[in-house]
mmCIF file of C-alpha atoms in Angstrom:
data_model
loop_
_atom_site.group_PDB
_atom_site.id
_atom_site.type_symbol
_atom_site.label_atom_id
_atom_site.label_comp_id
_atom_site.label_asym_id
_atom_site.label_seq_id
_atom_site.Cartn_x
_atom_site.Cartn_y
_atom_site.Cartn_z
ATOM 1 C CA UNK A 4 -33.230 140.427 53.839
ATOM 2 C CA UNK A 5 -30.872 137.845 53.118
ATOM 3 C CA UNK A 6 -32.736 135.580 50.717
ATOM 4 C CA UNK A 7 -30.701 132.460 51.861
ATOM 5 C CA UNK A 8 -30.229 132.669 55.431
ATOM 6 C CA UNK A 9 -32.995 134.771 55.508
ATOM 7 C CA UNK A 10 -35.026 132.003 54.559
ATOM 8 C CA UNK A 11 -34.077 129.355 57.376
ATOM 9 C CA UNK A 12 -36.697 130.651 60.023
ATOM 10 C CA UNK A 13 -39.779 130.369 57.626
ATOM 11 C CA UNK A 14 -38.756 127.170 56.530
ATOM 12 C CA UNK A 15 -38.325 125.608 60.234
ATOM 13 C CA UNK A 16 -41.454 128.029 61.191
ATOM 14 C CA UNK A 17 -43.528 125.820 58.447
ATOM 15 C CA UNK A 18 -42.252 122.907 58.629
ATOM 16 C CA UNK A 19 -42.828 123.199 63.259
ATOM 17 C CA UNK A 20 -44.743 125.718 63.779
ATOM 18 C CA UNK A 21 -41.451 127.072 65.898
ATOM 19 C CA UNK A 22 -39.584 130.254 65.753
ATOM 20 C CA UNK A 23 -42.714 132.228 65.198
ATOM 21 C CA UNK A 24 -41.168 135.249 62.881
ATOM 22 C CA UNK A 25 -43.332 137.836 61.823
ATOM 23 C CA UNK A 26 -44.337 138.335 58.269
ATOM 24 C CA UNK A 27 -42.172 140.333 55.689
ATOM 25 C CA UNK A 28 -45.054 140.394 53.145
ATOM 26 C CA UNK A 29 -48.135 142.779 54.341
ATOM 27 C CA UNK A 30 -51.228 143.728 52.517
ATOM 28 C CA UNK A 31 -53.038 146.172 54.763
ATOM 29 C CA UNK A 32 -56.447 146.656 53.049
ATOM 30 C CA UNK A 33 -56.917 150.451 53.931
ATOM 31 C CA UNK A 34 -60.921 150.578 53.333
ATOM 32 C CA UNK A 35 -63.739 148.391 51.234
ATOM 33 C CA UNK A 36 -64.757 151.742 49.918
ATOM 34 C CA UNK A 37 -65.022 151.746 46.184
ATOM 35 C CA UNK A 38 -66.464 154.603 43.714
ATOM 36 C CA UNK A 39 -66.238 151.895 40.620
ATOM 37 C CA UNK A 40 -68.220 149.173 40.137
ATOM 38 C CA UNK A 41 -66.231 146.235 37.947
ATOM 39 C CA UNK A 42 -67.054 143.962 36.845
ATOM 40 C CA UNK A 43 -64.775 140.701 38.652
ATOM 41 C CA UNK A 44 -65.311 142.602 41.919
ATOM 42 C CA UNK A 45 -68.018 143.216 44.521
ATOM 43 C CA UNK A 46 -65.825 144.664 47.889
ATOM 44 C CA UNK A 47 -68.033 147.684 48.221
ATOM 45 C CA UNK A 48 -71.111 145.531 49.738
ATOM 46 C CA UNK A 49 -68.893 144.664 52.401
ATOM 47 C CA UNK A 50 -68.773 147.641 54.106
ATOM 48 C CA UNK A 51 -66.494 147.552 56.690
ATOM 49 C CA UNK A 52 -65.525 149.816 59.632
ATOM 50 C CA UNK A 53 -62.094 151.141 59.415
ATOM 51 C CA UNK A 54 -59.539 151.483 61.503
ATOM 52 C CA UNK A 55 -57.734 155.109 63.128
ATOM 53 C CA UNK A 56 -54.221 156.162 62.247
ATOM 54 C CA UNK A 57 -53.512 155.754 66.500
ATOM 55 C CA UNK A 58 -54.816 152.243 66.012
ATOM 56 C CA UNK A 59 -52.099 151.988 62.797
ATOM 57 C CA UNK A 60 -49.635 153.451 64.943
ATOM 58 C CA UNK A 61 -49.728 150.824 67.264
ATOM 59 C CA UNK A 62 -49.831 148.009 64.642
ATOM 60 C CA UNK A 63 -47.146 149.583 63.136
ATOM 61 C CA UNK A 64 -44.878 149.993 66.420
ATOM 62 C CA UNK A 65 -45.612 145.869 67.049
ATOM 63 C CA UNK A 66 -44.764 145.047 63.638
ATOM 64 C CA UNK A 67 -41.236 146.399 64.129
ATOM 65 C CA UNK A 68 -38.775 146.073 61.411
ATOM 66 C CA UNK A 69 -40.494 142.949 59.938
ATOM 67 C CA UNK A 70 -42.269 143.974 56.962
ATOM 68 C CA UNK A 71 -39.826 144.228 53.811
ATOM 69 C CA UNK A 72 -42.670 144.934 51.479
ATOM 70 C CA UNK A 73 -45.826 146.361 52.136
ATOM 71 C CA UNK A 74 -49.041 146.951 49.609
ATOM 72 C CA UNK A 75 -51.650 149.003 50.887
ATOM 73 C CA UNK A 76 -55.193 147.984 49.088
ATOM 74 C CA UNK A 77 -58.880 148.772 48.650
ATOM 75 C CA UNK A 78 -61.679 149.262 47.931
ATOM 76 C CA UNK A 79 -59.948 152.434 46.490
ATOM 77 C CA UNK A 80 -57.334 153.482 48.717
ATOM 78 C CA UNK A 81 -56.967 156.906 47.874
ATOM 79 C CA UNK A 82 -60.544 157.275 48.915
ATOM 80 C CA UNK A 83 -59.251 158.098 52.632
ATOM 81 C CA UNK A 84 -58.609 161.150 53.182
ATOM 82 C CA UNK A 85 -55.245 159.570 55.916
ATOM 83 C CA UNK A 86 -53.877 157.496 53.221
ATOM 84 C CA UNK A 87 -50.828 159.577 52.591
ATOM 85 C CA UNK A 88 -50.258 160.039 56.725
ATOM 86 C CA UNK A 89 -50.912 156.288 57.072
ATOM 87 C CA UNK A 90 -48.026 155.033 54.552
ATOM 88 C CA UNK A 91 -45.872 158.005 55.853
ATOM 89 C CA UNK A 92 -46.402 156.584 59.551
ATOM 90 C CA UNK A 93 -45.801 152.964 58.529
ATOM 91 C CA UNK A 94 -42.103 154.231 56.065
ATOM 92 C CA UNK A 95 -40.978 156.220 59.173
ATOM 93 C CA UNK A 96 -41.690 153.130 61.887
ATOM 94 C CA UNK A 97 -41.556 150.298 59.656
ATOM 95 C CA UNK A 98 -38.911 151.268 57.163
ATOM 96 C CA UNK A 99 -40.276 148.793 54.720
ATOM 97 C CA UNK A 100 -38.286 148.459 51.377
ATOM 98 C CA UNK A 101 -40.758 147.971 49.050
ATOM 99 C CA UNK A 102 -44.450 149.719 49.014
ATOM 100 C CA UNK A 103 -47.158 149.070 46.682
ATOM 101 C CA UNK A 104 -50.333 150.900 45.853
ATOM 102 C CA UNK A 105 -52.985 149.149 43.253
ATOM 103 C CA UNK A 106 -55.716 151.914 42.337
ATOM 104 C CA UNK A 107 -58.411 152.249 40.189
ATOM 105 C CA UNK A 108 -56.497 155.603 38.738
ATOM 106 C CA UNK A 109 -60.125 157.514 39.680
ATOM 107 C CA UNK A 110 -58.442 160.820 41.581
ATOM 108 C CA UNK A 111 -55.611 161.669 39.166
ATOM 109 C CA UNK A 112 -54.150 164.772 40.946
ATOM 110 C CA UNK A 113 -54.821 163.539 44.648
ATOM 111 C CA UNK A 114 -52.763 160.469 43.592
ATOM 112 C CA UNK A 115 -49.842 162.255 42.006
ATOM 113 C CA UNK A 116 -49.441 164.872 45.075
ATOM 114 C CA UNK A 117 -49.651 162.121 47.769
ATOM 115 C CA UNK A 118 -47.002 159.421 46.032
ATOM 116 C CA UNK A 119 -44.729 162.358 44.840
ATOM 117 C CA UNK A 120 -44.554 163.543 48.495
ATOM 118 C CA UNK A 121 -44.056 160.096 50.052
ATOM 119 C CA UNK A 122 -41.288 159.579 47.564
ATOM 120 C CA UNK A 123 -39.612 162.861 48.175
ATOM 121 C CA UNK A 124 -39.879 161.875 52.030
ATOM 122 C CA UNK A 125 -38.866 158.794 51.893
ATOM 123 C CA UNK A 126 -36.079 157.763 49.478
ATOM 124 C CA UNK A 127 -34.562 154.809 50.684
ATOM 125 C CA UNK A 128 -37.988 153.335 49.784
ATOM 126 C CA UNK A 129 -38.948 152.088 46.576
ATOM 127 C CA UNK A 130 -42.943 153.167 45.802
ATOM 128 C CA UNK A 131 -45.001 151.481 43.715
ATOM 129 C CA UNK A 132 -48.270 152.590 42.214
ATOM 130 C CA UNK A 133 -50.169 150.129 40.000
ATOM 131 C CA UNK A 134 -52.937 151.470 38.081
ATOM 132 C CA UNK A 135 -55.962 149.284 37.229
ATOM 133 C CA UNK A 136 -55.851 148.941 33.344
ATOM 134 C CA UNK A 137 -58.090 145.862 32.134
ATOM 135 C CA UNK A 138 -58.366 147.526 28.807
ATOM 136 C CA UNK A 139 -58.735 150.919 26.861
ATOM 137 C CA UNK A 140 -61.734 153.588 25.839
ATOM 138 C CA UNK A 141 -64.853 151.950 26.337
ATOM 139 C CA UNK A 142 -64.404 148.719 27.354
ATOM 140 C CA UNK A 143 -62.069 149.585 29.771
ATOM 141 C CA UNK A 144 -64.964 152.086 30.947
ATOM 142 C CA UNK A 145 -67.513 149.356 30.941
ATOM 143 C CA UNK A 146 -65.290 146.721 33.040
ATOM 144 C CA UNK A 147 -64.477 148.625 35.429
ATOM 145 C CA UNK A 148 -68.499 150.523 35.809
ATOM 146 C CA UNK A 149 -67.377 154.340 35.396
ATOM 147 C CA UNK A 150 -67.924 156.355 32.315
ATOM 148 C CA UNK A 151 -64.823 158.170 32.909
ATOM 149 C CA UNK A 152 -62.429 154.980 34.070
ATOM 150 C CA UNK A 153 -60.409 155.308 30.863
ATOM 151 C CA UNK A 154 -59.730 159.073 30.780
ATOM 152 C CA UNK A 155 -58.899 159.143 35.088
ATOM 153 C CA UNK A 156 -56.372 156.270 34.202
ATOM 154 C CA UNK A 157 -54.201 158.019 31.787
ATOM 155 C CA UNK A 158 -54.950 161.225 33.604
ATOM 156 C CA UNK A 159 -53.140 159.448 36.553
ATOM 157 C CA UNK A 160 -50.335 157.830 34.746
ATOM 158 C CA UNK A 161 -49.440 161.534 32.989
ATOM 159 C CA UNK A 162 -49.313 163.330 36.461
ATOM 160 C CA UNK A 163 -47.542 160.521 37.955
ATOM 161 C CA UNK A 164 -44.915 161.064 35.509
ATOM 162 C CA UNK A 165 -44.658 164.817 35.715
ATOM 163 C CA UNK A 166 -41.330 165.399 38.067
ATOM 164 C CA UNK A 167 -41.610 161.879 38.458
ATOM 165 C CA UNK A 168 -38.934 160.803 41.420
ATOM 166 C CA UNK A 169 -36.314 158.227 40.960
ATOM 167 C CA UNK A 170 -37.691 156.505 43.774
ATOM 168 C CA UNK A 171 -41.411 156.441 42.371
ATOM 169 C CA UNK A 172 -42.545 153.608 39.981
ATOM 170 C CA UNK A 173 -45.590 153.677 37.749
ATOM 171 C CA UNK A 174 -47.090 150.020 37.031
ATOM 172 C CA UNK A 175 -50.050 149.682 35.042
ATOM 173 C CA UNK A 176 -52.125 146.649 36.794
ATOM 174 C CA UNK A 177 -54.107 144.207 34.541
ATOM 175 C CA UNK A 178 -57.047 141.871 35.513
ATOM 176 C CA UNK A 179 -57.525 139.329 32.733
ATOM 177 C CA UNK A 180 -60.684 138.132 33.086
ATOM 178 C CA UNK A 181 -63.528 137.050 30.698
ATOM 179 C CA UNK A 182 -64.480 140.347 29.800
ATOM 180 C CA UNK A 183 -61.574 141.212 28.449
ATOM 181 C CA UNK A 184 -60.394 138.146 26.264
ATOM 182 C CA UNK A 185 -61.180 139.079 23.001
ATOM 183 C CA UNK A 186 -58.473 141.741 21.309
ATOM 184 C CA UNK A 187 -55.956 141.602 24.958
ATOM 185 C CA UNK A 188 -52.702 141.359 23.036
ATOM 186 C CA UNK A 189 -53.590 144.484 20.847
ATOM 187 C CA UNK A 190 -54.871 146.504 23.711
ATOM 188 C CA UNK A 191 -52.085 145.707 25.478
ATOM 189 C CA UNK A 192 -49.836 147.642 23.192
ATOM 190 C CA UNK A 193 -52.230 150.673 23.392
ATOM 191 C CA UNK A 194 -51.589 150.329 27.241
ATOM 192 C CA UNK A 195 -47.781 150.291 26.195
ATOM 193 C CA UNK A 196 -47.967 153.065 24.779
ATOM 194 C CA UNK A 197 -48.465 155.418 28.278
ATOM 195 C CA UNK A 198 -45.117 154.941 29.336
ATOM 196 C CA UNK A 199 -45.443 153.455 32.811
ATOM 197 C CA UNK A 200 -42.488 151.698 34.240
ATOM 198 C CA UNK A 201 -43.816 148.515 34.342
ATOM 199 C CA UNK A 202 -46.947 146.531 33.339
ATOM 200 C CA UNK A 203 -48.272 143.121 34.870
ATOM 201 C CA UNK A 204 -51.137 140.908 34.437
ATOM 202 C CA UNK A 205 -53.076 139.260 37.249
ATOM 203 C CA UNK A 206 -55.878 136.252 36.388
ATOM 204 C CA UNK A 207 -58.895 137.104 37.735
ATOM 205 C CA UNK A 208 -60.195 135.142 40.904
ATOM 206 C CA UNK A 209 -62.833 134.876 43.291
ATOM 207 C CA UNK A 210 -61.756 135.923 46.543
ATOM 208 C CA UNK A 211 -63.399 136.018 50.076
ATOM 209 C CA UNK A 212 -61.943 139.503 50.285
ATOM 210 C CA UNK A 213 -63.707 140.797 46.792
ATOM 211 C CA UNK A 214 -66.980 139.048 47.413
ATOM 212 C CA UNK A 215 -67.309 137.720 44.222
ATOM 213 C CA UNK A 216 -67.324 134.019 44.855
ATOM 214 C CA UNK A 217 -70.705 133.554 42.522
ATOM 215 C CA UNK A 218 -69.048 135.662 39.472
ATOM 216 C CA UNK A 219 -68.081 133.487 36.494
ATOM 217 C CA UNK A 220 -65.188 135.690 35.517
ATOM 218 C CA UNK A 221 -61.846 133.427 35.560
ATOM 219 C CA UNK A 222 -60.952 132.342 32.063
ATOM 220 C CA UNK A 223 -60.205 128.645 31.774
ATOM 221 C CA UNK A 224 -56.887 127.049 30.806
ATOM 222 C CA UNK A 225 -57.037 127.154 27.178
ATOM 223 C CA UNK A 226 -58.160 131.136 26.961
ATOM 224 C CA UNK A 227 -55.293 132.333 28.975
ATOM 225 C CA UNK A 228 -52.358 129.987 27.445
ATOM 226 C CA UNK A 229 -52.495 132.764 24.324
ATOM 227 C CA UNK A 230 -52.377 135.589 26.756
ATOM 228 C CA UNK A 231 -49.297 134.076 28.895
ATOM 229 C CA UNK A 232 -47.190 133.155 26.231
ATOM 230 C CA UNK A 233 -47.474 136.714 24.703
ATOM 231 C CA UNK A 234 -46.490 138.006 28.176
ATOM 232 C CA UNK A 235 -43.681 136.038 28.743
ATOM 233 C CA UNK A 236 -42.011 137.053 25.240
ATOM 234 C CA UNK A 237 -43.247 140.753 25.557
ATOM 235 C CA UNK A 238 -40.633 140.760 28.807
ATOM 236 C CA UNK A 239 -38.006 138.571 26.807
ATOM 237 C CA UNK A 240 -38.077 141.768 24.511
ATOM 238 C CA UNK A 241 -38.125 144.309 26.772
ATOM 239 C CA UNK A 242 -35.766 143.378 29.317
ATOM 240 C CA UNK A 243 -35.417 146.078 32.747
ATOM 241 C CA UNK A 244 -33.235 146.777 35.214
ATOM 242 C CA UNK A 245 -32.649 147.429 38.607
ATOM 243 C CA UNK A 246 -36.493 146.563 40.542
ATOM 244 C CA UNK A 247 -38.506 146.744 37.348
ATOM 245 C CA UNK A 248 -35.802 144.159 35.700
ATOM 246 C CA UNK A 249 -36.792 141.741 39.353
ATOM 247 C CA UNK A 250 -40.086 142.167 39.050
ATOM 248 C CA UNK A 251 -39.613 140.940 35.438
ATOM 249 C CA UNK A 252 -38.048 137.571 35.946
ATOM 250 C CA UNK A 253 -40.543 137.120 39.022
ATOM 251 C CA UNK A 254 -43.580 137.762 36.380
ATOM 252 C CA UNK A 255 -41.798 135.746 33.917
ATOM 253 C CA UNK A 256 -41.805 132.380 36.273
ATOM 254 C CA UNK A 257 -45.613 133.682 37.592
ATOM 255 C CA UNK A 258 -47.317 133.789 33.847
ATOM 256 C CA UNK A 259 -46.399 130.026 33.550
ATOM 257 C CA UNK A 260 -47.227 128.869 36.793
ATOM 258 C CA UNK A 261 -50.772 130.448 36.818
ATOM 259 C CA UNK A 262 -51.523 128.396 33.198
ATOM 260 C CA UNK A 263 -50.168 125.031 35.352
ATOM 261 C CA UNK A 264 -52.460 126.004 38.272
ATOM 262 C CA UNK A 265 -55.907 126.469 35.776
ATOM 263 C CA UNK A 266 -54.720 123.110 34.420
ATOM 264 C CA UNK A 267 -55.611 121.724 37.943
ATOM 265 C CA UNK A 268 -51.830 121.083 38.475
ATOM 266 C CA UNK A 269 -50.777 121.767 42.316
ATOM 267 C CA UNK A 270 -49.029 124.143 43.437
ATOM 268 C CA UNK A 271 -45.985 125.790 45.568
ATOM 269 C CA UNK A 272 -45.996 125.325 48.776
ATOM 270 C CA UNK A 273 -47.572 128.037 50.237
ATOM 271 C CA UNK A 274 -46.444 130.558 53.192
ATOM 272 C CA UNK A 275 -49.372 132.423 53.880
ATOM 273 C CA UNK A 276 -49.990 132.581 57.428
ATOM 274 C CA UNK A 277 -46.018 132.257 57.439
ATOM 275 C CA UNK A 278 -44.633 134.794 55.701
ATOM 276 C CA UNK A 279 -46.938 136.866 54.410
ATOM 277 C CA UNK A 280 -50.690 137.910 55.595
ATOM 278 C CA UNK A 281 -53.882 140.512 55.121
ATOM 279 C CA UNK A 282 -54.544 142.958 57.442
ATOM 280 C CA UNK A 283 -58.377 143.835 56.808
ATOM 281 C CA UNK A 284 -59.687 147.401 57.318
ATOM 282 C CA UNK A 285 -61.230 146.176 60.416
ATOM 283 C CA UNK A 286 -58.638 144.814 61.914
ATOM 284 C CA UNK A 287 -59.360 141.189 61.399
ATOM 285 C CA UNK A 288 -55.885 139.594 60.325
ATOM 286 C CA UNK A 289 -56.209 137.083 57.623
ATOM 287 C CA UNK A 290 -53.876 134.273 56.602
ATOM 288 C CA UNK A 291 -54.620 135.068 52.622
ATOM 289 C CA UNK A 292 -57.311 136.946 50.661
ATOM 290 C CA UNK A 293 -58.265 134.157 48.750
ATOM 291 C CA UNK A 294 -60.146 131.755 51.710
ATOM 292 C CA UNK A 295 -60.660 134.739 53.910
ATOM 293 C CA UNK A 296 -59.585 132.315 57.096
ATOM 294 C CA UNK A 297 -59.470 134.996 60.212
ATOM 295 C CA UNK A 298 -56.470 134.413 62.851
ATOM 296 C CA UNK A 299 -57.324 136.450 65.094
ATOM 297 C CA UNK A 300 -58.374 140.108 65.537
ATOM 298 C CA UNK A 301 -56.235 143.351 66.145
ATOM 299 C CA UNK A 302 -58.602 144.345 68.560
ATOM 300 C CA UNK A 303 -58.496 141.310 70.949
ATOM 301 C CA UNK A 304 -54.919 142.085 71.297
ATOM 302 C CA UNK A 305 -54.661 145.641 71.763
ATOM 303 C CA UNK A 306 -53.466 146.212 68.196
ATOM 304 C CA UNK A 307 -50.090 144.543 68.996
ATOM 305 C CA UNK A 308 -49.625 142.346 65.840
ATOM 306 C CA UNK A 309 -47.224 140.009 67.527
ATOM 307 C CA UNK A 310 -49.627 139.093 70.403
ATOM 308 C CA UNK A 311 -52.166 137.864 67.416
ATOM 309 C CA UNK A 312 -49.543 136.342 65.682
ATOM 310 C CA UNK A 313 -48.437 134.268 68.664
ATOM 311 C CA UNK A 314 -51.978 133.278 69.408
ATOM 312 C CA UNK A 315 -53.527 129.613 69.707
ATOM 313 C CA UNK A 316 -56.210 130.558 66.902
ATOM 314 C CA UNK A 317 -53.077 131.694 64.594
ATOM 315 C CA UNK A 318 -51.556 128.754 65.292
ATOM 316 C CA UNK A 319 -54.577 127.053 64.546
ATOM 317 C CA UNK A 320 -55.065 128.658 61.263
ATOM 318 C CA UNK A 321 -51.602 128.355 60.103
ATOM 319 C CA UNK A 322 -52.027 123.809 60.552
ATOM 320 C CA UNK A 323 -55.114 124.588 58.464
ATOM 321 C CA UNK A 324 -53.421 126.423 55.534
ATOM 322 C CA UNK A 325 -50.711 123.882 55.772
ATOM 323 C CA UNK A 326 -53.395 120.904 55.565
ATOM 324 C CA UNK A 327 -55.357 122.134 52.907
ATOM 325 C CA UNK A 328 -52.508 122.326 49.790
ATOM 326 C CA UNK A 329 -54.975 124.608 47.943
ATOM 327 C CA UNK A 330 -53.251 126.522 45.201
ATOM 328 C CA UNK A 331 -54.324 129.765 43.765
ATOM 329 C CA UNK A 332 -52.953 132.341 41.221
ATOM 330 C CA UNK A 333 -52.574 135.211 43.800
ATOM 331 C CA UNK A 334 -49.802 137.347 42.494
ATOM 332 C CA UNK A 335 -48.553 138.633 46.052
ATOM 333 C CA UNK A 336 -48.469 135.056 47.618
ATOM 334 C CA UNK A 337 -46.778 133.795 44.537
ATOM 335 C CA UNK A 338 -43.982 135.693 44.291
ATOM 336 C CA UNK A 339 -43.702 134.959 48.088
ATOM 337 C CA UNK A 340 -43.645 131.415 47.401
ATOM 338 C CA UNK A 341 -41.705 131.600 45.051
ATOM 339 C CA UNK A 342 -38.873 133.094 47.642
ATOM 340 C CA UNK A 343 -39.661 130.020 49.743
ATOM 341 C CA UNK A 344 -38.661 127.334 46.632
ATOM 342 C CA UNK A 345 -36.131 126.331 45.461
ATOM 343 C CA UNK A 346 -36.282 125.432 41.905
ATOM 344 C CA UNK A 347 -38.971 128.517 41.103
ATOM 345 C CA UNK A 348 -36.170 130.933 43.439
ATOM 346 C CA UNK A 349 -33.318 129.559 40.868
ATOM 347 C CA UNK A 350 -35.389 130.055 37.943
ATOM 348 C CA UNK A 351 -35.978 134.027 38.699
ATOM 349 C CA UNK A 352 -32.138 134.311 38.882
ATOM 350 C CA UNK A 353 -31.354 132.783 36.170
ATOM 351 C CA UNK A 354 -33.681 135.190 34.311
ATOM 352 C CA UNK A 355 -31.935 137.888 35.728
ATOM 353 C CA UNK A 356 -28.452 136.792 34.787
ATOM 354 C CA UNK A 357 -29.181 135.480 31.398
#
């Protein structure tokens, strides 16, 4: 995508409600299945229904070209047995550039084989797997409610980076929450120490999607203001190139934001509904994970994205995202809306220059 002119339909799509473009920024939540039990999350009491590969095929075929980067979530994603044939489907009719996989590192060797094979299948797209590190040894076992959480992690990372393609990243994903306050910076060099490609911190959250909306688990302003600033000069020493370098400067503008948005100070303007939304494993096509506000579902429309996206209660939705200025510290949306503006957009390049 052209991030200038590319830019000029979302804008006028915002701003009117007219051209309706599709999306470039999907999260497909694959299943609410989940074999851990953490601590800042509660998505397997929701027990969903999932939906068929033929019902992704025909999402996929409606979605067209559109999507330019694509995570595919949990529960635990690697829990379905189709994940591998589902991203494969969605690389060979979507031809997204960018694919992300969070997991909770839990099936080591099921992981490595699938994301090696996509890679070697597909290498004009860049992978991404991000494993769920909140800590290490036992408190990393105790967060995320699995004896074994620890071990599977670095299990995961290791056979990830056996043969490793070129085209294959390895993140390590962090949830800073209260449980994990106390001692982060110092753990955070053990979790240097694996050698993944790229690390990044997400504030924890409650979220319609997680079903944790009762859970006293986001630390305030003052608790995380250590914890960003440590961030932000751990990537001014380390800088990276090519997607992990972009991802950098992106992290780098999203550390300080988040600390403005626990002050209570507002925030971007936000494109979800716009440019980026949820696909639930249902089917049921949210505008963000965070407010859980349903446009429409995939079902009603015969699994043709567009046909939802087109509809009166998307449209609907979308004046009601737009009304309510909330702000959040969702990673994805951020760095979507951060596209979308401005200042933040000439920010991340000047990172990347300087």
């Amino acid at each position: 995508m052209n991030h200038v002119a590319g830019q000029i339909p979302y804008r006028m799509f915002r701003a009117w409600g007219w051209p309706v473009v599709l999306p470039l920024n999907y999260t497909i939540s694959l299943t609410t299945r989940c074999n851990y039990r953490c601590a800042t999350c509660r998505i397997y009491e929701s027990h969903l229904s999932a939906m068929t590969i033929d019902e992704y095929r025909k999402l996929f075929i409606s979605l067209g070209r559109s999507p330019y980067w694509v995570t595919f979530s949990g529960g635990e994603p690697f829990l379905r047995d189709d994940l591998g044939d589902i991203v494969d489907l969605c690389c060979r009719v979507c031809r997204p550039r960018l694919v992300n996989i969070p997991t909770n590192g839990s099936l080591p060797q099921r992981t490595a084989e699938v994301m090696k094979e996509l890679a070697i299948r597909h290498p004009g797209v860049d992978f991404i797997v991000n494993v769920s590190l909140d800590s290490t040894g036992e408190e990393q076992n105790s967060i995320r409610g699995s004896g074994d959480a620890w071990s599977n992690a670095v299990t995961t990372i290791e056979a990830l980076k056996k043969d490793q393609p070129a085209n294959l990243l390895i993140g390590i994903g962090t949830v800073i929450s209260k449980s994990n306050l106390d001692g982060f910076i110092e753990r955070r060099k053990e979790l240097a120490e694996l050698g993944a490609n790229s690390m990044v911190a997400e504030v924890a959250e409650t979220r319609a999607e997680l079903l944790n909306q009762g859970l006293d688990i986001t630390p305030s302003p003052e608790e995380y203001k250590p914890i960003a600033d440590h961030l932000i000069k751990d990537i001014n020493l380390n800088k990276k190139k090519g997607w992990a370098g972009i991802a950098q400067s992106f992290r780098r503008q999203y550390y300080g934001y988040v600390y403005r948005i626990l002050q209570g100070q507002s925030g971007l303007p936000c494109y979800a509904g716009f440019a980026s939304a949820q696909i639930m494993p249902d089917g049921a096509v949210w505008g963000c994970c965070i407010k859980g506000d349903v446009m429409g579902r995939l079902a009603d429309h015969g699994f043709n994205f567009k046909k939802l996206w087109g509809s009166p209660q998307a449209s609907q939705t979308r004046k009601m995202i737009k009304a309510r200025k909330c702000a959040c510290p969702l990673a994805s949306a951020s760095y979507t809306n951060m596209i979308f503006d401005l200042p933040a957009s000439l920010k991340v390049i000047r990172d990347m220059i300087f």
